[in-house]
CSV table of C-alpha atoms and ligand atoms in Angstrom, one decimal:
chain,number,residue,atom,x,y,z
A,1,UNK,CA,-25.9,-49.1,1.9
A,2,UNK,CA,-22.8,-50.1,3.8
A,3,UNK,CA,-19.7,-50.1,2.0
A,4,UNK,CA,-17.5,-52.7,3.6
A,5,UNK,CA,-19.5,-55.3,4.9
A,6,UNK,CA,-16.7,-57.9,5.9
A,7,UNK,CA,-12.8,-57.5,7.3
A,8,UNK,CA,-10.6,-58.7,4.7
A,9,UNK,CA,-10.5,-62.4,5.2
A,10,UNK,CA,-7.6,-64.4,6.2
A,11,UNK,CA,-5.9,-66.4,3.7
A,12,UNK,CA,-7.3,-69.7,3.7
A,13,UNK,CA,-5.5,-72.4,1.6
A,14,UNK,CA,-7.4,-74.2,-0.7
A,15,UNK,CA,-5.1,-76.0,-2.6
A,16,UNK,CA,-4.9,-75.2,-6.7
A,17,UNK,CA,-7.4,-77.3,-8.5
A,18,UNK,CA,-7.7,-77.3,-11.8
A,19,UNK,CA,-10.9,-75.3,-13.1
A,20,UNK,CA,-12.1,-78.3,-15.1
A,21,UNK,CA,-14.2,-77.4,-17.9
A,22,UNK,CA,-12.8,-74.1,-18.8
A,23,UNK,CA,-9.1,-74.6,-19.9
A,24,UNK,CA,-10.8,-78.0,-21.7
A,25,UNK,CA,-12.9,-75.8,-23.5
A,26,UNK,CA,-10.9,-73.7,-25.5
A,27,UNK,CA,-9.5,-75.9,-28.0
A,28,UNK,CA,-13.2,-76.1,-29.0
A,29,UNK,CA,-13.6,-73.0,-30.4
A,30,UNK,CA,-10.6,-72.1,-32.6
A,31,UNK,CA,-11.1,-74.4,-35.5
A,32,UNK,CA,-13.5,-75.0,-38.4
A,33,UNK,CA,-17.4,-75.0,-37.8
A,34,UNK,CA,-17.2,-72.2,-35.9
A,35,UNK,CA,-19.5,-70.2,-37.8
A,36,UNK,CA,-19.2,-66.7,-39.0
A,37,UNK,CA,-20.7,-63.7,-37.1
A,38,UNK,CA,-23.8,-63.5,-39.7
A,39,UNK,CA,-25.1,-66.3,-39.3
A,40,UNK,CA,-25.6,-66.1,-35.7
A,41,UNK,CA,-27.7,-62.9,-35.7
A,42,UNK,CA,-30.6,-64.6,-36.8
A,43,UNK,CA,-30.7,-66.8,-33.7
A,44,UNK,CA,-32.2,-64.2,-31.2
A,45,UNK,CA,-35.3,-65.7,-32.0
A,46,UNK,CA,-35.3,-69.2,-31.8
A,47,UNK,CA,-36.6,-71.0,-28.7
A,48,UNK,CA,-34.0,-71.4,-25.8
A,49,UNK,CA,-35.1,-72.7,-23.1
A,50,UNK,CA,-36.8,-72.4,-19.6
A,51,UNK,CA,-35.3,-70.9,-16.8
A,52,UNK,CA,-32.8,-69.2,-18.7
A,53,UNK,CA,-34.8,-68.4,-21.6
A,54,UNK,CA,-37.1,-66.7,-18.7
A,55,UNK,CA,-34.6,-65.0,-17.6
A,56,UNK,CA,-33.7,-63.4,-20.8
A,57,UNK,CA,-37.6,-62.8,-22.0
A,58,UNK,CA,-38.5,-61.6,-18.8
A,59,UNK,CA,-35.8,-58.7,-17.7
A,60,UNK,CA,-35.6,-58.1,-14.2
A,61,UNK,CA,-36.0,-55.0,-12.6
A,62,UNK,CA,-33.8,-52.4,-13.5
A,63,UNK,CA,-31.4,-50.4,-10.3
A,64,UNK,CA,-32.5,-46.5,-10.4
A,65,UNK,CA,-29.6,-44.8,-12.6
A,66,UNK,CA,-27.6,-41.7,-11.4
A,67,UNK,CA,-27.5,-38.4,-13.4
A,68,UNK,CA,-24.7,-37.4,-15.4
A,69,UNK,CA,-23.7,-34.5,-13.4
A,70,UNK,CA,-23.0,-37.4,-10.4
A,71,UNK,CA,-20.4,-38.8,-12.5
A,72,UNK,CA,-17.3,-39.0,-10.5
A,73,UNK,CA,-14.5,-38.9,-12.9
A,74,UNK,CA,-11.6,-38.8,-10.5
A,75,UNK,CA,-13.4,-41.3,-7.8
A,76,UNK,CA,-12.1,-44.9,-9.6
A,77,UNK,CA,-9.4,-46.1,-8.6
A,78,UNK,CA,-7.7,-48.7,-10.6
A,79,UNK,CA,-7.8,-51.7,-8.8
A,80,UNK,CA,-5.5,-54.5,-10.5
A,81,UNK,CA,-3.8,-57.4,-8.2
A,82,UNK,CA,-1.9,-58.7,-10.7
A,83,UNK,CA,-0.9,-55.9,-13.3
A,84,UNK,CA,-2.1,-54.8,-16.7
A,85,UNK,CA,-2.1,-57.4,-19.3
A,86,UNK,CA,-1.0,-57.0,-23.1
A,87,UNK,CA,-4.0,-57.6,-25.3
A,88,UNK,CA,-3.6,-57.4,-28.8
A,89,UNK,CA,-7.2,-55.8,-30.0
A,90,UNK,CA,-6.5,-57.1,-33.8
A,91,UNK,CA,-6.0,-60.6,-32.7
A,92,UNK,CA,-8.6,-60.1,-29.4
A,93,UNK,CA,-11.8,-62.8,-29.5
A,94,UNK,CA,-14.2,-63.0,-26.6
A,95,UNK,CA,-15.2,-66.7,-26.7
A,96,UNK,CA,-18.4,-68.1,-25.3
A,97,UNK,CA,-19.0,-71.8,-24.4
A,98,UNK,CA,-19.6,-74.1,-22.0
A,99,UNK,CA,-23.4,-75.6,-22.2
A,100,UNK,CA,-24.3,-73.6,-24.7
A,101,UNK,CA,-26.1,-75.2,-28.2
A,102,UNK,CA,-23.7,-72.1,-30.3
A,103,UNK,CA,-20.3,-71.3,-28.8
A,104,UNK,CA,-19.1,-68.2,-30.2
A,105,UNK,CA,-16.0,-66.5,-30.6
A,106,UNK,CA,-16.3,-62.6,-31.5
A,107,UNK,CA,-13.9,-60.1,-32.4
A,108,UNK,CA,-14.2,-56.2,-30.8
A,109,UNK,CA,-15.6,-55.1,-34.4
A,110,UNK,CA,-18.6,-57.5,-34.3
A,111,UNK,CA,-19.4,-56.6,-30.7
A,112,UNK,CA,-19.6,-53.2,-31.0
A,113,UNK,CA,-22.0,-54.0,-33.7
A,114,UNK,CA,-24.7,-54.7,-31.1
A,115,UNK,CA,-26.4,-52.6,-29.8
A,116,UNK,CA,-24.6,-50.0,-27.4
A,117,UNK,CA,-25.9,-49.3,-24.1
A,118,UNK,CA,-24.8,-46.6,-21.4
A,119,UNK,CA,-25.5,-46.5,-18.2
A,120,UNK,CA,-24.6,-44.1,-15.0
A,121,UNK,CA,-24.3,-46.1,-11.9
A,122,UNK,CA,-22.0,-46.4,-8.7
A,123,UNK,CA,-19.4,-48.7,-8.4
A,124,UNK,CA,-18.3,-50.0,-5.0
A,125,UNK,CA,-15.3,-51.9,-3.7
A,126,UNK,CA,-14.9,-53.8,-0.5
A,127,UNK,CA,-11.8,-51.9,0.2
A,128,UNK,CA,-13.9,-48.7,1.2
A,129,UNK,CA,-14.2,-46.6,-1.5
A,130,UNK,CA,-17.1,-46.1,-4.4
A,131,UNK,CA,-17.3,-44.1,-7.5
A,132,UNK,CA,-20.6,-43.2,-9.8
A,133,UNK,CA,-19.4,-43.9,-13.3
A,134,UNK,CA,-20.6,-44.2,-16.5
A,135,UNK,CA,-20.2,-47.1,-18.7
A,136,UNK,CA,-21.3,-48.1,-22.1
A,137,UNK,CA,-21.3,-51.4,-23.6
A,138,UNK,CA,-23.4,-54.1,-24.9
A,139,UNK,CA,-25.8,-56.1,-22.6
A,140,UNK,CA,-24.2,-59.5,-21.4
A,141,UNK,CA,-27.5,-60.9,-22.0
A,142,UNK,CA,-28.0,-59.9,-25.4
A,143,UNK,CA,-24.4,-62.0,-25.8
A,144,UNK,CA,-25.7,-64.9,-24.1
A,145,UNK,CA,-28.5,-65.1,-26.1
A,146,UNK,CA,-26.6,-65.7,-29.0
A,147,UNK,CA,-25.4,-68.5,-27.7
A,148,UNK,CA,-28.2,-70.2,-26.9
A,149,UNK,CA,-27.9,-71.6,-23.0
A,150,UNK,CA,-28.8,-74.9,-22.6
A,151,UNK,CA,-31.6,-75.2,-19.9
A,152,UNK,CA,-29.5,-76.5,-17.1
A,153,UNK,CA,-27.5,-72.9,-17.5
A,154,UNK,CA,-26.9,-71.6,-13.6
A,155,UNK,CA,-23.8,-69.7,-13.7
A,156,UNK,CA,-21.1,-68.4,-15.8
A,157,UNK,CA,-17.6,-68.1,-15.7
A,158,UNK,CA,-15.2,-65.6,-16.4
A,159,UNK,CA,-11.8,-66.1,-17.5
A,160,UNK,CA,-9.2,-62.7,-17.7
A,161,UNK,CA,-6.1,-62.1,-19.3
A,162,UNK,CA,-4.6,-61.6,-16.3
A,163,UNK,CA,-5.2,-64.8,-14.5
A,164,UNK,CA,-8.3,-63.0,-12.9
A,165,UNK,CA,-11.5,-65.0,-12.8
A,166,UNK,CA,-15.1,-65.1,-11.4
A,167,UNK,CA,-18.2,-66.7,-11.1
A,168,UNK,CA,-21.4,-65.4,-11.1
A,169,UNK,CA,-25.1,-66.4,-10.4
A,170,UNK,CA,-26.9,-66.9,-14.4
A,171,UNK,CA,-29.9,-64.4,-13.0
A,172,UNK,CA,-27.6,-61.3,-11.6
A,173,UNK,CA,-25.5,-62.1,-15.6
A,174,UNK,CA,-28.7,-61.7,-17.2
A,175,UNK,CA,-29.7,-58.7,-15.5
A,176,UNK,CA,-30.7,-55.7,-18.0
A,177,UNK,CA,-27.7,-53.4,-16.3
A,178,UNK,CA,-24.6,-56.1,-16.6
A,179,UNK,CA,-22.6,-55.0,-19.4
A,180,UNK,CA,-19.6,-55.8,-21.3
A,181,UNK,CA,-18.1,-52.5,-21.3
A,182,UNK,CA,-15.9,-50.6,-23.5
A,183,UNK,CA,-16.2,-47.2,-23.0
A,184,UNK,CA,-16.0,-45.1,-19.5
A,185,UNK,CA,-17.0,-41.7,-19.0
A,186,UNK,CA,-18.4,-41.2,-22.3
A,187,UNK,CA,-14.5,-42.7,-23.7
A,188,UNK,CA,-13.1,-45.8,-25.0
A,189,UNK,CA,-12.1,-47.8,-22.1
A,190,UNK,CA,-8.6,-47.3,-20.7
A,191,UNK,CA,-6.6,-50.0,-20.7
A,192,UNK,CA,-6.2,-50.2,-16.6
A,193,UNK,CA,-9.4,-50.3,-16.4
A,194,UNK,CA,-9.7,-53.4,-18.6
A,195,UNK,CA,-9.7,-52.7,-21.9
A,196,UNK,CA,-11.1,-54.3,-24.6
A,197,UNK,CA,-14.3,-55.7,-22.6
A,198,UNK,CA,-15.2,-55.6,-19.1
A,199,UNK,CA,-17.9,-56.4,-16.8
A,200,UNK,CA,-20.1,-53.3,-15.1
A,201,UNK,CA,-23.2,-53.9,-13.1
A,202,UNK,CA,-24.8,-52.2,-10.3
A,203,UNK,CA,-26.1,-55.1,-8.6
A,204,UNK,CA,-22.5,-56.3,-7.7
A,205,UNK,CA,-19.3,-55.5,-5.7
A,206,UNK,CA,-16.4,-54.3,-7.3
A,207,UNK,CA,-14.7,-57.4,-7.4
A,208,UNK,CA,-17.0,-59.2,-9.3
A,209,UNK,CA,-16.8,-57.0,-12.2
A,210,UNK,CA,-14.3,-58.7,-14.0
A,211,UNK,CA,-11.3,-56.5,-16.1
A,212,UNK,CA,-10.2,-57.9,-19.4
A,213,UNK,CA,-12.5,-60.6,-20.2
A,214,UNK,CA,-11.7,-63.2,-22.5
A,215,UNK,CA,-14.3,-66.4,-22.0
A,216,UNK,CA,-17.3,-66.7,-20.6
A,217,UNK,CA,-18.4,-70.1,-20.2
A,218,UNK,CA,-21.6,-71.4,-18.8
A,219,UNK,CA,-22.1,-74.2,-16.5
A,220,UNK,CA,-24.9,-76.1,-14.0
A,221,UNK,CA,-22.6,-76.2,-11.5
A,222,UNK,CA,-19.5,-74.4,-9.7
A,223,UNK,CA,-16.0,-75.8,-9.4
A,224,UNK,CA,-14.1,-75.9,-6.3
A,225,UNK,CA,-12.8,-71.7,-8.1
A,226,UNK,CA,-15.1,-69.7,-7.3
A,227,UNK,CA,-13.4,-66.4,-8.2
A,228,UNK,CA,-9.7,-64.8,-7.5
A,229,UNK,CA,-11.4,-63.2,-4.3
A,230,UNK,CA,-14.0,-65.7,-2.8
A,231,UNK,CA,-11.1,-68.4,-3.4
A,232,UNK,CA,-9.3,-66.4,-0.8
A,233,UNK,CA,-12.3,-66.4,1.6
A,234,UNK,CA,-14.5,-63.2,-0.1
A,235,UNK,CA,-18.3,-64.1,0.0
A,236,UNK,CA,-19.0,-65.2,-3.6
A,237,UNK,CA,-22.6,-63.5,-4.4
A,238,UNK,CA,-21.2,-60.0,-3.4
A,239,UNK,CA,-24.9,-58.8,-4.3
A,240,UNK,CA,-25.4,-54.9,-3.7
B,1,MTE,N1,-9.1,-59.0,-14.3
B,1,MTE,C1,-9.3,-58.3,-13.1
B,1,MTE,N2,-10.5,-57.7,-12.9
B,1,MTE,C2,-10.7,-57.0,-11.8
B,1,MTE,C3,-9.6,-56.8,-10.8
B,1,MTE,C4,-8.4,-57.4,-11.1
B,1,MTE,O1,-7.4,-57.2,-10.4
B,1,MTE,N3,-8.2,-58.1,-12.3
B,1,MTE,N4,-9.9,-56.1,-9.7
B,1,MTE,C5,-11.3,-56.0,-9.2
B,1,MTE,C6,-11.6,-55.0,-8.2
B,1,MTE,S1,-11.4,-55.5,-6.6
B,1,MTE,C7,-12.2,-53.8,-8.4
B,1,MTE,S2,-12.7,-52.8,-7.2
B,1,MTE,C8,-12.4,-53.4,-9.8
B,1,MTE,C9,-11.7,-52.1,-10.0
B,1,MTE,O2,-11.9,-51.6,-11.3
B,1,MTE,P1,-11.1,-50.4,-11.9
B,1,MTE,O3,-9.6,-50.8,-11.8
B,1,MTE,O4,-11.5,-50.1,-13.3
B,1,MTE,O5,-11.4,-49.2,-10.9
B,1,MTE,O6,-12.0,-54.3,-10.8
B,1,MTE,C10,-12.2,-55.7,-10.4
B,1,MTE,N5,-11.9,-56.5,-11.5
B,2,MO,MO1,-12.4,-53.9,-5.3
């Protein structure tokens, strides 16, 4: 594996578009008939559909895991463009929606409900360093799930308290190994390393794994933002 596939791109201007269907979506979610946490747990098991719903009943492949005597504790380095963001955790939700039939908006305590699942695998930025690090979190998919993609599903978006966002391909999202994290190293997550949730995966470059997450929303299609990164000319699949 190579670690820096591409120079660092030169700015190109792209002009500031408005991501449409994320900042619509918001209002959406914070009023009445939202329902409770409860009465979405019983949805795992209703039909949702196709290619998604293959997706999410048929996990790909897992990436082969490292032991935890390769952990590299010292080895990540925070990586932040725009500083660390003030999150209140008793006011934090994590908001789902988009083309979804159940949008959701969940508080820390009900996702660390789910199930938690750790995992020991090496993280690699563009800038020419890597780290093997553990991470522990719930499974984005399990998440999704919940929320009941709508069949035309391809990618999701995510939206971070510090102005951060990405976009991602709806297979590499449902992937067994793409968590939400909130613990590092066996830890709570540090806060500069994007505390309360963030993304970890194995299958992708350090600069997809968003910090910080607040929304997820998922789409058929991609807007003219691709991501803080690929915006500034950063391929946008970033697969490893
Ligand atoms: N919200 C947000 N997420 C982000 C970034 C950022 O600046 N803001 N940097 C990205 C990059 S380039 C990398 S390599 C990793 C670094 O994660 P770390 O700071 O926990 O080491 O976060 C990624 N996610
Ligand atoms: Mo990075």
């Amino acid at each position: 594996m190579d670690l820096i596939r591409f120079n660092r791109p030169q700015l190109t201007r792209r002009g500031f578009l408005k991501i449409s269907g994320i900042s619509s979506m918001s209002f959406l979610l914070g009023g009445c008939g939202t329902p409770t946490f409860e009465d979405l747990v019983g949805t795992l098991s209703e039909p949702i559909n196709q290619k998604v719903e293959k997706l999410i009943f048929q996990p790909q492949k897992p990436v082969p895991e490292f032991a935890p005597s390769a952990i590299q504790p010292e080895a990540l380095i925070v990586n932040s463009f725009r500083g660390t963001p003030i999150i209140d955790i008793e006011k934090y939700q994590l908001i789902i929606d988009g083309e979804v039939e159940q949008p959701l908006s969940l508080s820390m305590a009900e996702i660390q409900n789910l199930p938690l699942t750790s995992m020991i695998i090496r993280h690699v930025c563009v800038e020419g360093w890597a780290a093997i690090v553990q991470w522990g979190g719930i499974r984005l998919r399990e998440i999704i799930a919940l929320a009941r993609p709508k069949s035309n599903v391809r990618y999701a978006y995510f939206k971070s308290a510090d102005g951060y966002y990405e976009s991602w391909d709806i297979a590499s999202v449902l992937h067994p190994q793409t968590l939400l994290a909130y613990e590092k190293n066996g830890q709570p997550l540090p806060v500069e390393n994007g505390a309360p949730l963030r993304l970890a995966s194995p299958i992708k470059l350090g600069y997809k794994q968003s910090k910080w997450v607040t929304q997820i929303t998922l789409t058929s299609h991609l807007t003219n933002f691709q991501g803080y990164w690929e915006d500034l000319g950063y391929e946008w699949f970033a697969g490893i």
